[in-house]
mmCIF file of C-alpha atoms in Angstrom:
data_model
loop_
_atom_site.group_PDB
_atom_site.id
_atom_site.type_symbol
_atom_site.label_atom_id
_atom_site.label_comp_id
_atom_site.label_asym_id
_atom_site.label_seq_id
_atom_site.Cartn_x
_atom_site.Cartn_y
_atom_site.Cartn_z
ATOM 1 C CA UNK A 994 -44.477 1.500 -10.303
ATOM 2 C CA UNK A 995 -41.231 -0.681 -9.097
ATOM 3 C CA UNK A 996 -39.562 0.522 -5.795
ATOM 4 C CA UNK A 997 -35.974 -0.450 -5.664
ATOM 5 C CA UNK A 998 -34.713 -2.819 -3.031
ATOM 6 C CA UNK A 999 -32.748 -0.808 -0.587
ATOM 7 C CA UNK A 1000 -28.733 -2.095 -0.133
ATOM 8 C CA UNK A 1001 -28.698 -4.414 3.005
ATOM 9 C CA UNK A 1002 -25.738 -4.487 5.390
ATOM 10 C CA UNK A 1003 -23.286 -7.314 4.699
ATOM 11 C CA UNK A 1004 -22.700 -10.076 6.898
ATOM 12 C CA UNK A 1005 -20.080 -9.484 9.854
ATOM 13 C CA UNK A 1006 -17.309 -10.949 9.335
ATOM 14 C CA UNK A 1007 -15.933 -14.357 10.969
ATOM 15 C CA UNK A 1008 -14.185 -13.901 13.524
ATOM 16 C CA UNK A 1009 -10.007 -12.948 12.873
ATOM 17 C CA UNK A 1010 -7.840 -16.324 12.491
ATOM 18 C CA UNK A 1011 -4.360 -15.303 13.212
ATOM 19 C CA UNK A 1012 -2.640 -18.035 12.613
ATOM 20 C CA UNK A 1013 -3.331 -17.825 8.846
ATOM 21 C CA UNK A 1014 -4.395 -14.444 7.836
ATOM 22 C CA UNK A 1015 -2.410 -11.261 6.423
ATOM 23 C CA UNK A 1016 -4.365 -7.842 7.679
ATOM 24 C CA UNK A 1017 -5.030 -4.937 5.722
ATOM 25 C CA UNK A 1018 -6.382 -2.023 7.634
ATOM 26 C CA UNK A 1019 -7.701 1.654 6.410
ATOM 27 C CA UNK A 1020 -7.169 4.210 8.696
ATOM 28 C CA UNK A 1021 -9.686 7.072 8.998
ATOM 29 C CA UNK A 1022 -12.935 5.714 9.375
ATOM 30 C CA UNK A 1023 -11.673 1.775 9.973
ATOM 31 C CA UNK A 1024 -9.356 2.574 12.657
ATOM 32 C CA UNK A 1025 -10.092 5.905 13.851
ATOM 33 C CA UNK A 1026 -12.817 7.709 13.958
ATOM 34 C CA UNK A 1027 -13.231 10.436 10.349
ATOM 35 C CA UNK A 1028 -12.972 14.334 11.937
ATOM 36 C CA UNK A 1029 -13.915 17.393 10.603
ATOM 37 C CA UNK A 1030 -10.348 18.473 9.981
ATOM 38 C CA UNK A 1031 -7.678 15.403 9.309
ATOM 39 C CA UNK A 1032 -4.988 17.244 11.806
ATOM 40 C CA UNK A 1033 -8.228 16.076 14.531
ATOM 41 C CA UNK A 1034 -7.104 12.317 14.579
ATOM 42 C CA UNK A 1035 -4.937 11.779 17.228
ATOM 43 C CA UNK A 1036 -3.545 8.623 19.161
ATOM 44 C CA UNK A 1037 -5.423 6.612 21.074
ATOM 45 C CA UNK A 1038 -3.994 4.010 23.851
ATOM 46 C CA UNK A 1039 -6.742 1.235 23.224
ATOM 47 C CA UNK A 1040 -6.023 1.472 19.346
ATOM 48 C CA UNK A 1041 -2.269 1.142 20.258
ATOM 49 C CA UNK A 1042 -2.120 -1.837 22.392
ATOM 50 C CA UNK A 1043 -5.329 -3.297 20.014
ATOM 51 C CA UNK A 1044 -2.572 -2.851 17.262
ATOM 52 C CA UNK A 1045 0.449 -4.306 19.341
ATOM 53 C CA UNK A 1046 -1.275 -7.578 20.180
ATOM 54 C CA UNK A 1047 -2.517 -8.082 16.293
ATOM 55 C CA UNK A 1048 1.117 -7.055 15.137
ATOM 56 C CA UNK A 1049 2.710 -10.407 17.690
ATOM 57 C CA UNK A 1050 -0.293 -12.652 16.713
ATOM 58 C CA UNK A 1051 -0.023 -12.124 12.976
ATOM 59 C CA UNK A 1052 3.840 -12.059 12.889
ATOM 60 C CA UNK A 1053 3.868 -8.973 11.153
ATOM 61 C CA UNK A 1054 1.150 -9.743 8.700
ATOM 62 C CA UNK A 1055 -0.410 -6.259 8.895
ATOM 63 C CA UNK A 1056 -0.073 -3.377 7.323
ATOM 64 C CA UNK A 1057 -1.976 0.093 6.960
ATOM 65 C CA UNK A 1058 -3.031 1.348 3.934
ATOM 66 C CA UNK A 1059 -4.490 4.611 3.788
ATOM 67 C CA UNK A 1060 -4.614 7.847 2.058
ATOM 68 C CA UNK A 1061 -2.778 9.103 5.014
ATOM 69 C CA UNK A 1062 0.881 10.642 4.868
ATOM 70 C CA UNK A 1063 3.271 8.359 6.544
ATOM 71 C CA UNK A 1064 4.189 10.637 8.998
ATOM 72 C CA UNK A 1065 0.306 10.689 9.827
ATOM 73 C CA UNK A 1066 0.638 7.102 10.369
ATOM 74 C CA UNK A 1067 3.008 7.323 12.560
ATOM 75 C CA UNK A 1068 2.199 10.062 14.657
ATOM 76 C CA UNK A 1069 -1.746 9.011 15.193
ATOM 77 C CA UNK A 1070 -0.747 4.613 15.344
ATOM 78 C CA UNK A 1071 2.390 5.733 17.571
ATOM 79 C CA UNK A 1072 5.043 4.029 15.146
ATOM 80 C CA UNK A 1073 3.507 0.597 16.055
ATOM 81 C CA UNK A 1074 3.144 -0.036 12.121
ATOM 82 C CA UNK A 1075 6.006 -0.649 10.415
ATOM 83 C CA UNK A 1076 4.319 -2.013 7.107
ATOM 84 C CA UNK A 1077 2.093 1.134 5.613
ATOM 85 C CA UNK A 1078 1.156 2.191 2.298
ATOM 86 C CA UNK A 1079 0.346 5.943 2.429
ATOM 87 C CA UNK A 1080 -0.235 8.634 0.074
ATOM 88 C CA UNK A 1081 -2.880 5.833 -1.490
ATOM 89 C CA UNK A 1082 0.032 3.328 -2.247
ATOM 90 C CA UNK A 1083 2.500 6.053 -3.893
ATOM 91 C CA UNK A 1084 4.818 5.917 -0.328
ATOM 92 C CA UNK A 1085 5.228 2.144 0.513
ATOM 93 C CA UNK A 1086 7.319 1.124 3.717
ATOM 94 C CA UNK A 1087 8.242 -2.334 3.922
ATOM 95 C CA UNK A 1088 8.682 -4.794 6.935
ATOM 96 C CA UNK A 1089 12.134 -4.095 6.287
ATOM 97 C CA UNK A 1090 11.710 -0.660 7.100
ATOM 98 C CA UNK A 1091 13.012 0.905 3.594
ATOM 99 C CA UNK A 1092 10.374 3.136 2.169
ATOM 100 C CA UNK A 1093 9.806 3.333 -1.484
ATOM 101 C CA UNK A 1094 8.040 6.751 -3.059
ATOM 102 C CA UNK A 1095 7.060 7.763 -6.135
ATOM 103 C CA UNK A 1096 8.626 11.228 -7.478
ATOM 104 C CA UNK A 1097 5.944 14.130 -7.080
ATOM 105 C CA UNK A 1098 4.189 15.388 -10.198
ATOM 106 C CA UNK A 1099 5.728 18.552 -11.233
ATOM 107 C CA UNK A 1100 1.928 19.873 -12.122
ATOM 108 C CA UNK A 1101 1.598 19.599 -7.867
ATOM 109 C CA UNK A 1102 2.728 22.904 -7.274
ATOM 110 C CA UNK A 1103 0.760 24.527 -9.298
ATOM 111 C CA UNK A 1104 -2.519 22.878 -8.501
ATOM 112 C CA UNK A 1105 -1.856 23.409 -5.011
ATOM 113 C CA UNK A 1106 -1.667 27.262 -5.364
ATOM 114 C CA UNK A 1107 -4.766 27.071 -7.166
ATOM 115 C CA UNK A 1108 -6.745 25.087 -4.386
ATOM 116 C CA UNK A 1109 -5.166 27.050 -1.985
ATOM 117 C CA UNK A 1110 -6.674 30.339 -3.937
ATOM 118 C CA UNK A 1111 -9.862 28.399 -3.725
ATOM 119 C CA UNK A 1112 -9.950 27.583 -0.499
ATOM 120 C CA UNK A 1113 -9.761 31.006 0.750
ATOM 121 C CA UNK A 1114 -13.735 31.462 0.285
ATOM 122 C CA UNK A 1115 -14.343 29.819 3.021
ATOM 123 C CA UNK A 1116 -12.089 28.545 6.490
ATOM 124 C CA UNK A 1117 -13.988 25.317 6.424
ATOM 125 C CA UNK A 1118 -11.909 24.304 2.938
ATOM 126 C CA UNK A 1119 -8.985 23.267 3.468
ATOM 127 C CA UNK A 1120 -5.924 21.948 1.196
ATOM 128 C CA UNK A 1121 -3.684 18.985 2.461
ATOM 129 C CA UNK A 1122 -0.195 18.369 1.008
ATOM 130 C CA UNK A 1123 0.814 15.227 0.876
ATOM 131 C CA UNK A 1124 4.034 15.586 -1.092
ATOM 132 C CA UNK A 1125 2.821 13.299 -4.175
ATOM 133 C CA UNK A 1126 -0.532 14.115 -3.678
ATOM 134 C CA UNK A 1127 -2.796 17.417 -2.554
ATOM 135 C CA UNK A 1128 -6.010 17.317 -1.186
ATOM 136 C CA UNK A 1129 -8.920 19.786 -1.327
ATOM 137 C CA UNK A 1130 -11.133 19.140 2.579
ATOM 138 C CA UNK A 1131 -14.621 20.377 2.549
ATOM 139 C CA UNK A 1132 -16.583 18.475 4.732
ATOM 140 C CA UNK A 1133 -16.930 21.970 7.019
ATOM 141 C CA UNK A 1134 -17.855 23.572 4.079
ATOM 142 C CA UNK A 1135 -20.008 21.397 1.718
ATOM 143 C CA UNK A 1136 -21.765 24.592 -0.068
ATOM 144 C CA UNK A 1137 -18.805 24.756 -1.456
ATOM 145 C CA UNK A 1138 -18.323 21.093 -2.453
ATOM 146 C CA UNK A 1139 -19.700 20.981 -6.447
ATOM 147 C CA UNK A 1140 -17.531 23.690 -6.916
ATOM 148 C CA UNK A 1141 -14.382 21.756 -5.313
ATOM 149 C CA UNK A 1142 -15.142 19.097 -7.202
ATOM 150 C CA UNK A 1143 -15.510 21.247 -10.421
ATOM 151 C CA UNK A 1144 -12.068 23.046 -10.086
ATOM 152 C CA UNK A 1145 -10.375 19.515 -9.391
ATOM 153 C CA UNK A 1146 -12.006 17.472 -12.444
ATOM 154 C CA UNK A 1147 -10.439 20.914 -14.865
ATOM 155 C CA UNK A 1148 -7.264 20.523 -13.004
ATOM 156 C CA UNK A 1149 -7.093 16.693 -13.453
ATOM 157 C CA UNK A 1150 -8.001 17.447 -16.940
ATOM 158 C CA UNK A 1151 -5.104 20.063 -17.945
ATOM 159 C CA UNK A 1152 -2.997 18.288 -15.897
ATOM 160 C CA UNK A 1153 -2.839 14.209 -15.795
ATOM 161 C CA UNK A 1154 -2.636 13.802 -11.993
ATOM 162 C CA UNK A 1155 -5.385 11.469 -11.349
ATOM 163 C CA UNK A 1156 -8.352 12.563 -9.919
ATOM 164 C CA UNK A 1157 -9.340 10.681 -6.096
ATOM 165 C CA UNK A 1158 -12.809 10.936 -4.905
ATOM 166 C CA UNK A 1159 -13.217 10.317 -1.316
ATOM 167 C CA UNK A 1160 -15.657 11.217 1.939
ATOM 168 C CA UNK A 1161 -16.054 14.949 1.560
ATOM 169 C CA UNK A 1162 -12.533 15.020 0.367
ATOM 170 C CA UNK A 1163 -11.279 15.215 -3.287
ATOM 171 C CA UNK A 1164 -7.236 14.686 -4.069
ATOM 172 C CA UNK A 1165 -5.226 15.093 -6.851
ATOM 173 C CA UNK A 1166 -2.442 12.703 -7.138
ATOM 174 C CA UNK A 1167 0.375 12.100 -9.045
ATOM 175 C CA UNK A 1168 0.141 8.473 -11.267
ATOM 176 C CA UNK A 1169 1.061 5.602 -9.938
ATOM 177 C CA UNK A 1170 0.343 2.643 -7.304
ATOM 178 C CA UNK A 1171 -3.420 2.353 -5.821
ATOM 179 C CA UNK A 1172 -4.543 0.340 -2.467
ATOM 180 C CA UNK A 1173 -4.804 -2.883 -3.987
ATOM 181 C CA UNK A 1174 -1.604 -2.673 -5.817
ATOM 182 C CA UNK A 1175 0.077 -2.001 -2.375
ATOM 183 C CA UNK A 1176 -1.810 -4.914 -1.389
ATOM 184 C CA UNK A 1177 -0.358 -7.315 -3.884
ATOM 185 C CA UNK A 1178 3.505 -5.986 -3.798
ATOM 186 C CA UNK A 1179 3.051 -7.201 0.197
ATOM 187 C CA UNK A 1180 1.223 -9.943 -0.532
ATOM 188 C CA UNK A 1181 4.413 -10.937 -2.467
ATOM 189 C CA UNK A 1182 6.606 -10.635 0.114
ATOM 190 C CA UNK A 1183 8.043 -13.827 1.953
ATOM 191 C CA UNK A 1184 6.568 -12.122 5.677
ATOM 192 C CA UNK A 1185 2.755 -11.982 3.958
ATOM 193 C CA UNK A 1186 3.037 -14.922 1.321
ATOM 194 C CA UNK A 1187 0.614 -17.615 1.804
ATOM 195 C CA UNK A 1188 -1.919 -16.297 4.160
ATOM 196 C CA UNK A 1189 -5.070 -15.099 3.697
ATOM 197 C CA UNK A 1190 -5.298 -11.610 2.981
ATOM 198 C CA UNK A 1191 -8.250 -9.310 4.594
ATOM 199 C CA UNK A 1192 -9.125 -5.840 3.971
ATOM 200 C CA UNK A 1193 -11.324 -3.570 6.084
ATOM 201 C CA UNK A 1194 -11.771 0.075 4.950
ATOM 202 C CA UNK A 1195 -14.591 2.556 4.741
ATOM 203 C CA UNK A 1196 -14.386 4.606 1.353
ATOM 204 C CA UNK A 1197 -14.958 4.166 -1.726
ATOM 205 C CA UNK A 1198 -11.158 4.674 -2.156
ATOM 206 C CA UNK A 1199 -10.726 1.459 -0.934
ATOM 207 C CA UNK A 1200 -12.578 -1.124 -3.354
ATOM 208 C CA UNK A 1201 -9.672 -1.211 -5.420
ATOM 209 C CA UNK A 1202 -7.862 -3.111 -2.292
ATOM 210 C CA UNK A 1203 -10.936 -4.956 -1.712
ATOM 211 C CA UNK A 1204 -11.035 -6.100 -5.361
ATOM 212 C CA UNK A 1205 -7.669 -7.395 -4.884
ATOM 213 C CA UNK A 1206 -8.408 -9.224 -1.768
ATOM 214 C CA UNK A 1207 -10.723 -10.996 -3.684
ATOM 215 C CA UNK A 1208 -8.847 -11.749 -6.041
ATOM 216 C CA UNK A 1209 -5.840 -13.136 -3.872
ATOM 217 C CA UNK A 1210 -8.417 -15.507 -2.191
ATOM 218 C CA UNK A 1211 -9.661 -13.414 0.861
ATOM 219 C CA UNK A 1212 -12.133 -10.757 1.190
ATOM 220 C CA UNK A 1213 -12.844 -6.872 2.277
ATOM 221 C CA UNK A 1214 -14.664 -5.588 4.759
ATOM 222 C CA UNK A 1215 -16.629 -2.778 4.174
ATOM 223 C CA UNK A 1216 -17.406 -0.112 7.528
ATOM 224 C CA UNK A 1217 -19.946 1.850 7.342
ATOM 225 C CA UNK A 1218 -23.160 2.221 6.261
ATOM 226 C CA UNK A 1219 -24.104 -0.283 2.712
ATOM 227 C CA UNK A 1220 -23.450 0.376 -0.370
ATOM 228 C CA UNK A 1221 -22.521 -0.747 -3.747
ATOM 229 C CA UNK A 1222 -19.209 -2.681 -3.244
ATOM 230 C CA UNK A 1223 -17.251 -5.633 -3.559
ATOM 231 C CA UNK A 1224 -16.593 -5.955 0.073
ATOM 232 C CA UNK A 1225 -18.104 -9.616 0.893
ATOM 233 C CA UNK A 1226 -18.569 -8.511 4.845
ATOM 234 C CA UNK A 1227 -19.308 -5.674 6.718
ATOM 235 C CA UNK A 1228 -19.088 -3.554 9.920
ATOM 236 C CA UNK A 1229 -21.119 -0.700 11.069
ATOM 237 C CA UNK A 1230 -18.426 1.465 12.416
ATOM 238 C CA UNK A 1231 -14.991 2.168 13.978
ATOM 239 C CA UNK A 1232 -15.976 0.328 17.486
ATOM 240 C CA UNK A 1233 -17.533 -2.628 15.645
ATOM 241 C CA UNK A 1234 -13.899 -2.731 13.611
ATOM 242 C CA UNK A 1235 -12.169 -2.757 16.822
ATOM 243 C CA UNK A 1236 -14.539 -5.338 19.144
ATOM 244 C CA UNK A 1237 -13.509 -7.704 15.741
ATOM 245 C CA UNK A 1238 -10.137 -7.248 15.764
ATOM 246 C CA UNK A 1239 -10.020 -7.363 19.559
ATOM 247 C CA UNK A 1240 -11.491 -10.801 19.665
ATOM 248 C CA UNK A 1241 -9.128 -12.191 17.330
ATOM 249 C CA UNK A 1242 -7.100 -15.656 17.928
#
């Protein structure tokens, strides 16, 4: 009988070269730590100063791009970002400052009172509006998750919103921009042309942006434990992420 070969942690990335890289950064599980409920993340003075002296050595090569609201970003990174692509690249803010968004799917309302209806079997589900996007939480109530992801796949179905798996989180989101096309819109701008672009992130959300590292002529880094990816390096966890970034020059 064959036995599989188990998925090895990547390589570590090289250490950060300022001088010639752009920075793409996930938030919840990259930067910060993931917590039970996403209103748990909160700011942290080593990840804001961490994030000041990156922003002055890259010359404003770096941008967030999470699943996030961009008033999440702000509040948890203290406003230090000004380049972030929330909402999973539907709300883009530029280094300019002007923020682009998508208009919401008019299906949102109605799938959000139906997760909210859902939700109410247990206080450990819980729904997060994001404006262009809702999310159904159940990593305090994972009994529950093959039905959340049952009533989201029908919903996606009747609907069109596209369907966003994630860590113990499932979203439905109105059609439009991923990570990696965030990626490549910034990548295209004359701040971020010609450097090398790098992309750390956790989920599986974020391959998309890792493919298009790739394919721009950098890599991703994946954080977190291995699997299946297209990541080329790799980081165990939120204080490996920052001793990298912190020993960047």
């Amino acid at each position: 009988m064959s036995v599989e070969s188990p998925v090895l942690y990547l390589p570590a990335p090289a250490p950060l070269r300022l001088a010639d890289s752009a920075l793409f950064l996930d938030l919840d599980g990259t930067l910060a730590p993931i917590a039970a409920r996403p209103q748990d993340v909160r700011p942290d003075p080593r990840r804001t100063r961490m994030l000041e002296t990156l922003t002055i050595g890259l010359a404003g090569r770096l941008a967030v791009i999470t699943g996030r609201t961009l008033a999440d970003v702000d509040h948890i990174l203290e406003g230090r970002i000004v380049c972030v692509a929330a909402v999973h690249g539907l709300v883009r803010r530029g280094g300019d400052g002007v923020v682009h968004e998508v208009t919401p799917h008019p299906a949102l309302e109605r799938v959000t009172y139906e997760l909210r209806r859902f939700s109410v079997r247990d206080p450990g589900l819980i729904v997060e509006e994001k404006g262009a996007s809702v999310a159904l939480h159940f990593r305090m109530a994972q009994r529950y998750a093959a039905a959340a992801r049952v009533i989201v796949r029908r919903l996606a179905a009747e609907t069109g919103l596209t369907l966003q798996h994630g860590d113990m989180v499932e979203e439905l989101r109105t059609p439009g921009a991923a990570k990696g096309d965030s990626i490549r819109t910034f990548m295209a701008t004359p701040v971020f042309r010609g450097a090398r672009p790098i992309f750390a992130g956790d989920d599986v959300t974020d391959e998309h942006g890792f493919a298009e590292v790739a394919r721009l002529g950098g890599y991703g880094v994946l954080v977190g434990p291995p699997r299946d990816t297209q990541a080329l390096c790799g980081l165990r966890n939120v204080d490996d992420v920052a001793a990298w970034l912190e020993a960047a020059g």
